[in-house]
Short mmCIF file of C-alpha atoms and ligand atoms in Angstrom, two decimals:
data_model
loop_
_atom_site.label_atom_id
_atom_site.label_comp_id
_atom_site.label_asym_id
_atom_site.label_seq_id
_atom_site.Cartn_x
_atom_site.Cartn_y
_atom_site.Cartn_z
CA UNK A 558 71.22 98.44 79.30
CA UNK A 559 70.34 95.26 80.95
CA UNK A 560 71.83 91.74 80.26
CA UNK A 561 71.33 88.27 80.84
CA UNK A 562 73.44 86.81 82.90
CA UNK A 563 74.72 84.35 80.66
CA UNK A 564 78.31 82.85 81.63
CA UNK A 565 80.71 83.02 78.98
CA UNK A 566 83.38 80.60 80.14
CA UNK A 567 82.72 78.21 82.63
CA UNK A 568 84.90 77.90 85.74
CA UNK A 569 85.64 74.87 88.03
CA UNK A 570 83.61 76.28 90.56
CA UNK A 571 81.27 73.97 91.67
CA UNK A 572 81.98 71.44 88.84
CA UNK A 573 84.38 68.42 90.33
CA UNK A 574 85.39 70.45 93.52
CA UNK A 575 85.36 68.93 96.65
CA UNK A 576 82.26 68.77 98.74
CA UNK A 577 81.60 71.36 101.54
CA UNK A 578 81.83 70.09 105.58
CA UNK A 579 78.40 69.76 107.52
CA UNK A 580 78.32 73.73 108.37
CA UNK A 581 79.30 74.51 104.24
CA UNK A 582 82.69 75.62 104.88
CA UNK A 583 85.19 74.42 101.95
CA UNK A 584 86.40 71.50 102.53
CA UNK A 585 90.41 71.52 102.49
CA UNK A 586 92.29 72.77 99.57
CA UNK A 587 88.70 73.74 98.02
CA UNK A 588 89.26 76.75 95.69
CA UNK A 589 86.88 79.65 97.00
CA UNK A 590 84.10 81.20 94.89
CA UNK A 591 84.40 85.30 94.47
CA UNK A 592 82.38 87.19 93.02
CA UNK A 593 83.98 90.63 91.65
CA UNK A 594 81.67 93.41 90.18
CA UNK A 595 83.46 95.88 87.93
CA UNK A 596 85.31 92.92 86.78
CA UNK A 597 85.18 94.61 82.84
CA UNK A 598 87.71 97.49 83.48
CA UNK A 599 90.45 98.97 86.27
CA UNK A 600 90.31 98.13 89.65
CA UNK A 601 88.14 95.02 89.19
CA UNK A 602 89.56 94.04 85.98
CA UNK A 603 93.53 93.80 88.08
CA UNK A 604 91.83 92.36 91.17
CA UNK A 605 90.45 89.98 88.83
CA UNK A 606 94.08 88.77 87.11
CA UNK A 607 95.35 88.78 90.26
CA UNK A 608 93.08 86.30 92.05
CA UNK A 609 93.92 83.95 88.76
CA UNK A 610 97.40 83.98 89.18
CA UNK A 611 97.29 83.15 92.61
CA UNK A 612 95.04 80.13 91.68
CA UNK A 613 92.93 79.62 95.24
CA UNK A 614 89.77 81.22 93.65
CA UNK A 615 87.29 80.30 91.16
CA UNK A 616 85.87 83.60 89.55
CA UNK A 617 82.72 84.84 88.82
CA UNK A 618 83.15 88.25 86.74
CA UNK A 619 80.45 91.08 86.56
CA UNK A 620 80.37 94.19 84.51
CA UNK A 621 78.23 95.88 81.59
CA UNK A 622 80.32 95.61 78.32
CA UNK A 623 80.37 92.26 77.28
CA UNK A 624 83.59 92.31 75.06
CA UNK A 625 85.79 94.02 78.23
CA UNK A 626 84.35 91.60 80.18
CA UNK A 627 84.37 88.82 77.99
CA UNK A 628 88.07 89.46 77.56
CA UNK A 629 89.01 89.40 81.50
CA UNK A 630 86.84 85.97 81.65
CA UNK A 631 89.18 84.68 78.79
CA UNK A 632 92.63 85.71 80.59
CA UNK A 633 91.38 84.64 84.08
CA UNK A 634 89.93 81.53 83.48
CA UNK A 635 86.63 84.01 85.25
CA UNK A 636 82.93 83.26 84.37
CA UNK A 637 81.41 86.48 82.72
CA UNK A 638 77.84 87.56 84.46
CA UNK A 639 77.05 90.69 82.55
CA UNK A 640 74.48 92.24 84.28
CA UNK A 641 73.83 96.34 84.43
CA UNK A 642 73.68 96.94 88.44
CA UNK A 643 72.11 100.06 88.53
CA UNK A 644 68.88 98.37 89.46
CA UNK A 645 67.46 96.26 92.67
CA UNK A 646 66.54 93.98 89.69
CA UNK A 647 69.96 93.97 88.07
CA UNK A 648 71.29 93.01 91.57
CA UNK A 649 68.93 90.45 91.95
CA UNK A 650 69.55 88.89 89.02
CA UNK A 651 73.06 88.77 89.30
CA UNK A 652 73.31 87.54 92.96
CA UNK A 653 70.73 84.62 91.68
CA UNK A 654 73.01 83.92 88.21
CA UNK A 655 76.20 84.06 90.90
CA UNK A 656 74.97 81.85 93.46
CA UNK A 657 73.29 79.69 90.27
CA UNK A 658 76.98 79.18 88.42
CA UNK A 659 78.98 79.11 91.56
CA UNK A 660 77.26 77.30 93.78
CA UNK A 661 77.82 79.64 96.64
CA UNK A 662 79.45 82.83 96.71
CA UNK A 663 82.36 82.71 99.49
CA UNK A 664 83.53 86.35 98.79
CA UNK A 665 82.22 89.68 97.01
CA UNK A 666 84.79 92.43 96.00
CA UNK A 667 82.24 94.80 95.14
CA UNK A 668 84.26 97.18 92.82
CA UNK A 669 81.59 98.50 90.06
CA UNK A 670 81.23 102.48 90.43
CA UNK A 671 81.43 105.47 88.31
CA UNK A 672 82.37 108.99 89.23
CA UNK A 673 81.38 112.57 88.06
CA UNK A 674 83.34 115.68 88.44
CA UNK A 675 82.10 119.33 87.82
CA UNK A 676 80.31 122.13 89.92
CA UNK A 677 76.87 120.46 91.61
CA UNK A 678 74.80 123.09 90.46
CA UNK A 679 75.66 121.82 87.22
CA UNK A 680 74.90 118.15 87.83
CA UNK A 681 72.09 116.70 85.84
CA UNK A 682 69.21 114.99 88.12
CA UNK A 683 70.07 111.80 86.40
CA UNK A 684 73.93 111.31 87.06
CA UNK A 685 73.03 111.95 90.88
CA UNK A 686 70.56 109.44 90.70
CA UNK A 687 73.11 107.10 88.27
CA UNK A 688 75.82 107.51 91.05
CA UNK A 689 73.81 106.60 93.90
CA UNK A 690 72.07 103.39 91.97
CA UNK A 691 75.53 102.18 91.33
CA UNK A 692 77.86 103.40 94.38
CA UNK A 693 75.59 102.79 96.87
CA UNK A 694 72.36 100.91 96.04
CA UNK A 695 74.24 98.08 93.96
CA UNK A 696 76.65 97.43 97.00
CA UNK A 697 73.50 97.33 100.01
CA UNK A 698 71.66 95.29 97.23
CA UNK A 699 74.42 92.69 96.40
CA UNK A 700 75.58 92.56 100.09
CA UNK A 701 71.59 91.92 101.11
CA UNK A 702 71.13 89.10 98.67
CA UNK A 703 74.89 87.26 99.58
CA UNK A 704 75.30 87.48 103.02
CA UNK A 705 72.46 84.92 104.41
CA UNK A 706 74.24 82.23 102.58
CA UNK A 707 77.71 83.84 104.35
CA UNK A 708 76.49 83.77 107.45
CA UNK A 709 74.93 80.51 107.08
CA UNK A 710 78.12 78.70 106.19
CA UNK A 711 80.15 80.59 108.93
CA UNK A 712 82.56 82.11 106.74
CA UNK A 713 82.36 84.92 103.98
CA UNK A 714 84.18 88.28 102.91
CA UNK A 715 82.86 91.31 101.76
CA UNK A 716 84.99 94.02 100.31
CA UNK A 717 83.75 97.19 99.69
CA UNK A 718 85.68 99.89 97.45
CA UNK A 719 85.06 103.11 98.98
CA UNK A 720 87.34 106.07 98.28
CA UNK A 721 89.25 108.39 100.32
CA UNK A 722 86.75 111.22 98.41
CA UNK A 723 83.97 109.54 100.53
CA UNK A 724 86.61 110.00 103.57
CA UNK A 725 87.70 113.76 103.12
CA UNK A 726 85.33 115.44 100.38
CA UNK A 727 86.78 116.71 97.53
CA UNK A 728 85.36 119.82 95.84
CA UNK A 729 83.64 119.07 92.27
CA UNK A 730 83.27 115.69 93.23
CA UNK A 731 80.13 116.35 95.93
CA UNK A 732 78.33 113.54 94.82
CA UNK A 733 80.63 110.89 93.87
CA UNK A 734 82.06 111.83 97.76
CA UNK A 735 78.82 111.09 99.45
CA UNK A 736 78.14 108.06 97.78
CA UNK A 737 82.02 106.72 98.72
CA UNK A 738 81.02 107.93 102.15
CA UNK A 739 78.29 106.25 102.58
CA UNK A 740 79.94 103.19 102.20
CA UNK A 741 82.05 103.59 105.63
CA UNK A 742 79.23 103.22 108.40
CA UNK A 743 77.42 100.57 106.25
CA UNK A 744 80.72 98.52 106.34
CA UNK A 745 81.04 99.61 110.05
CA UNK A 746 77.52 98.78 111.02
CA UNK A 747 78.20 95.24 109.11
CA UNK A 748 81.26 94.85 111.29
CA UNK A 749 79.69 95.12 114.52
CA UNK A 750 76.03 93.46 113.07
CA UNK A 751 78.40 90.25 111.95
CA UNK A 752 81.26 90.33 114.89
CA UNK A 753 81.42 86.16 115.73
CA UNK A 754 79.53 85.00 112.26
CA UNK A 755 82.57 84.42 110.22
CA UNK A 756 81.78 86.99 108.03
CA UNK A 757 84.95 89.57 107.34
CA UNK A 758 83.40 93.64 106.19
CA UNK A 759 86.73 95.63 104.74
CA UNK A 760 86.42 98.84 103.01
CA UNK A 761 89.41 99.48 100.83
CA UNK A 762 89.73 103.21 100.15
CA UNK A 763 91.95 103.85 97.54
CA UNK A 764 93.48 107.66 96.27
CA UNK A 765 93.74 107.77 93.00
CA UNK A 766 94.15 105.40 90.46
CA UNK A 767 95.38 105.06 86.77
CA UNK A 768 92.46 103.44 85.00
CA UNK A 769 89.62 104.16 82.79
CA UNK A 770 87.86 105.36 85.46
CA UNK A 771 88.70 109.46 84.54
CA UNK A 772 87.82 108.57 81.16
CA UNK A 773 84.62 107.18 82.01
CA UNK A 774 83.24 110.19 83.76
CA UNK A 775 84.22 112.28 80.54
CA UNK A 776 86.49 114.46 83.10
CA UNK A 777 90.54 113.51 83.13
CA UNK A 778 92.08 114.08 86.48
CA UNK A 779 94.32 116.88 86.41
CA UNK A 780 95.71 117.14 89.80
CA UNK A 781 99.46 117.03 90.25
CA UNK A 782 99.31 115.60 93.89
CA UNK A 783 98.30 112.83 94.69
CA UNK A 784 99.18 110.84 92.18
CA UNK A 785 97.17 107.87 90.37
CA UNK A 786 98.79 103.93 91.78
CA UNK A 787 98.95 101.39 89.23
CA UNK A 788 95.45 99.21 89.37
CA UNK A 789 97.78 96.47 90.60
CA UNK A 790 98.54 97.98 93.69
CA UNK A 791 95.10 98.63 94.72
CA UNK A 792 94.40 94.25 93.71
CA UNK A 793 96.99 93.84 95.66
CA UNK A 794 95.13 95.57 98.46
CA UNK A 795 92.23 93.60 97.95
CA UNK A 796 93.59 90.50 97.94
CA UNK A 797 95.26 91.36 101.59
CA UNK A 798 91.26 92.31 102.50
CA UNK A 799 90.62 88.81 101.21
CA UNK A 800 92.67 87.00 103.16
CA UNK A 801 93.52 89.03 106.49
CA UNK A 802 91.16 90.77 108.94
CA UNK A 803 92.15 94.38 108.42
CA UNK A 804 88.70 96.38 108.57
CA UNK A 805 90.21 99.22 106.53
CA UNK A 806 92.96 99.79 104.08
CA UNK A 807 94.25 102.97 102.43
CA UNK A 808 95.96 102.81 99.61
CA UNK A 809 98.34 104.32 99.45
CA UNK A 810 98.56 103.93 102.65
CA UNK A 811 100.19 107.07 103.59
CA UNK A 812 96.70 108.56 102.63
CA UNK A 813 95.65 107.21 105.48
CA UNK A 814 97.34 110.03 107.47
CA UNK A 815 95.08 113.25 106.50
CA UNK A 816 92.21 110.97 107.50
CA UNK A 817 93.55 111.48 111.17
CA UNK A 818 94.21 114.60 111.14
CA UNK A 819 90.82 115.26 109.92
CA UNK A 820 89.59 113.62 113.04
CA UNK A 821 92.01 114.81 115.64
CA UNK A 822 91.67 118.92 114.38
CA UNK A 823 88.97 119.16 111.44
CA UNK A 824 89.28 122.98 111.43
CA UNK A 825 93.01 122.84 110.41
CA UNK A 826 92.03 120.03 107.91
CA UNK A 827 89.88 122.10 106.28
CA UNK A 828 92.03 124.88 106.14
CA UNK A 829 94.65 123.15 104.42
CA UNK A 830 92.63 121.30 102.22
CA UNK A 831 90.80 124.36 100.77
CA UNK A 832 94.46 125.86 100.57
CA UNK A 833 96.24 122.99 98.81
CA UNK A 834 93.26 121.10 96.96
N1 LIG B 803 90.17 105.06 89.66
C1 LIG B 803 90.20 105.77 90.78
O1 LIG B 803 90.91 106.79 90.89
C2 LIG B 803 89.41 105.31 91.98
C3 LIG B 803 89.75 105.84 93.23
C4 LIG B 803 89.04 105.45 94.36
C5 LIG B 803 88.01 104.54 94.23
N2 LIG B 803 87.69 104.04 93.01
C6 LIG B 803 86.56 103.11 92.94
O2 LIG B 803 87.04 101.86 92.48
C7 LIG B 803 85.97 101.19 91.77
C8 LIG B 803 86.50 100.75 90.42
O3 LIG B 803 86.84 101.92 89.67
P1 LIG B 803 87.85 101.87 88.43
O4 LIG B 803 88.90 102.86 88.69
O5 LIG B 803 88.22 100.47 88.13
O6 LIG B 803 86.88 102.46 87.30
P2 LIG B 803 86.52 101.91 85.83
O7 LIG B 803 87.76 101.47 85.15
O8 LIG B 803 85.70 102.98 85.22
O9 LIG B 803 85.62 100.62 86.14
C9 LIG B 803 84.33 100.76 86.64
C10 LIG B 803 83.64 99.42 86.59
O10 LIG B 803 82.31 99.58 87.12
C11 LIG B 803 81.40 98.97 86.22
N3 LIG B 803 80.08 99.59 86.24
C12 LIG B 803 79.80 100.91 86.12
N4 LIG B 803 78.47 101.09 86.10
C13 LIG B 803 77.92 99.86 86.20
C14 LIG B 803 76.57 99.38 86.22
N5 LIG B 803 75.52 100.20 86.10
N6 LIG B 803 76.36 98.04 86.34
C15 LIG B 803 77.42 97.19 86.43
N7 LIG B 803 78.70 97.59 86.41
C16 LIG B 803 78.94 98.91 86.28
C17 LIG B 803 82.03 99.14 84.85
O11 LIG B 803 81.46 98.21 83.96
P3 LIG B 803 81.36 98.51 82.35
O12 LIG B 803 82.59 99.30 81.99
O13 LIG B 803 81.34 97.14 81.76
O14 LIG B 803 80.13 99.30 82.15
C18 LIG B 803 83.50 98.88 85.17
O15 LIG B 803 83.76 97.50 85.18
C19 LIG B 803 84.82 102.19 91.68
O16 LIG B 803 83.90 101.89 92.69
C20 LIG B 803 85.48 103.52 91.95
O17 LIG B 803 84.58 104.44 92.52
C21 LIG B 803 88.36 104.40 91.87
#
């Protein structure tokens, strides 16, 4: 499916706001422009309320389904750019419809993915390709196409929604886990590639999370441990991204703690993650 980008409500970005200083940083008390992909459903959908609420950003909301998407514009006061990502093109046009509506894009939570669960062998050629379009190509794309404009004002965030699958592996999930873990030296490379240009790089890696996302990949999730955080906690996490200079969060954060004992003793790791799942 492909979409024009057509906004659906129109935000006060750009329109009456006050003008940018000589580099194009916001002037005081200027709301910020973000762009959120994913915007239609879970994690994007809760980031997006939760930017509203705070009122310090104007929105710009990407996703595929026009109604979901239409609905989050309505409640957040969000401009809806529904455009399918899973192309260079679809990136392209969205970054152009963005930077069009908004003016600039000051942040990009880049939140749209989709998983698939089941044995590889079984994996149709397709859904690899689908997951690696989306997880990985849309976020290199979208990031490519924002961040001269960033860099050019001296100030810009990026953050990335990786997964602690891309940090660990996690059995029947092979795919979806390389394309999360790809995410983690792309965000590091940025880091060091953008270190005294303004431009923040956080990678939020959340555990599992109550949203559509299980029904979405036709496969619920049926562990008992760990168990799915409300959407709201992981927003919550993005918003500190936003605003602080943390180059990682885990969330929950305690998940953060098999990461390092994966890289202090990756033998016992392993062990006990092929014993407990
Ligand atoms: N839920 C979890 O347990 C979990 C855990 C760790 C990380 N994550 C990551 O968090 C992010 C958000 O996931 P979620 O839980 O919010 O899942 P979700 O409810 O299924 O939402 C996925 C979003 O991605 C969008 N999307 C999918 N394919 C797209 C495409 N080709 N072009 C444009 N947008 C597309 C969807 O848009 P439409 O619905 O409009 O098509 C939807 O807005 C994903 O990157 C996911 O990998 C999720």
């Amino acid at each position: 499916m492909r979409a024009s980008p057509t906004p659906r409500s129109t935000p006060a970005a750009g329109a009456g706001a006050k003008p940018s200083d000589a580099a194009g940083r916001p002037a005081r008390g200027r709301r910020r422009v973000a762009l959120i992909t994913g915007a239609s459903s879970g994690i994007g959908a809760a980031v997006a309320v939760r930017l509203a609420a705070g009122g310090r950003w104007d929105l710009l909301l990407n996703g595929r389904d026009r109604d979901r998407l239409g609905a989050v514009a309505d409640r957040t006061g969000g401009a809806a750019l529904p455009v399918d990502l899973a192309s260079p093109d679809g990136c392209r046009q969205l970054a152009e419809a963005a930077l069009a509506h908004g003016d600039r894009v000051d942040a990009l939570v880049a939140a749209a993915g989709l998983g698939w669960a089941g044995a590889y062998t079984d994996m149709p050629p397709a859904a690899v390709d689908r997951l690696v379009d989306v997880n990985v190509g849309a976020v290199l794309h979208l990031v490519r196409l924002l961040l001269p404009q960033m860099v050019a004002r001296g100030s810009g965030s990026l953050v990335l929604l990786g997964s602690v699958a891309g940090r660990f592996g996690v059995r029947g999930e092979a795919v979806y886990a390389a394309t999360k873990g790809a995410l983690i030296p792309f965000a590091e490379s940025l880091r060091y590639e953008l270190r005294g240009t303004g431009v923040r790089v956080c990678l939020v890696q959340p555990g599992p999370v109550d949203t559509p996302f299980f029904a979405h990949r036709h496969a619920p999730y049926t562990r008992s441990w760990p168990r799915p955080v409300p959407a709201g906690r992981v927003a919550a996490a993005v918003e500190e991204a936003l605003t602080g200079r943390r180059p990682e969060i885990t969330v929950p954060r305690w998940l953060g703690t098999p990461g390092r004992v994966q890289g202090m003793a990756p033998n016992l790791f392993r062990r006990l993650a092929t014993r407990f799942g």
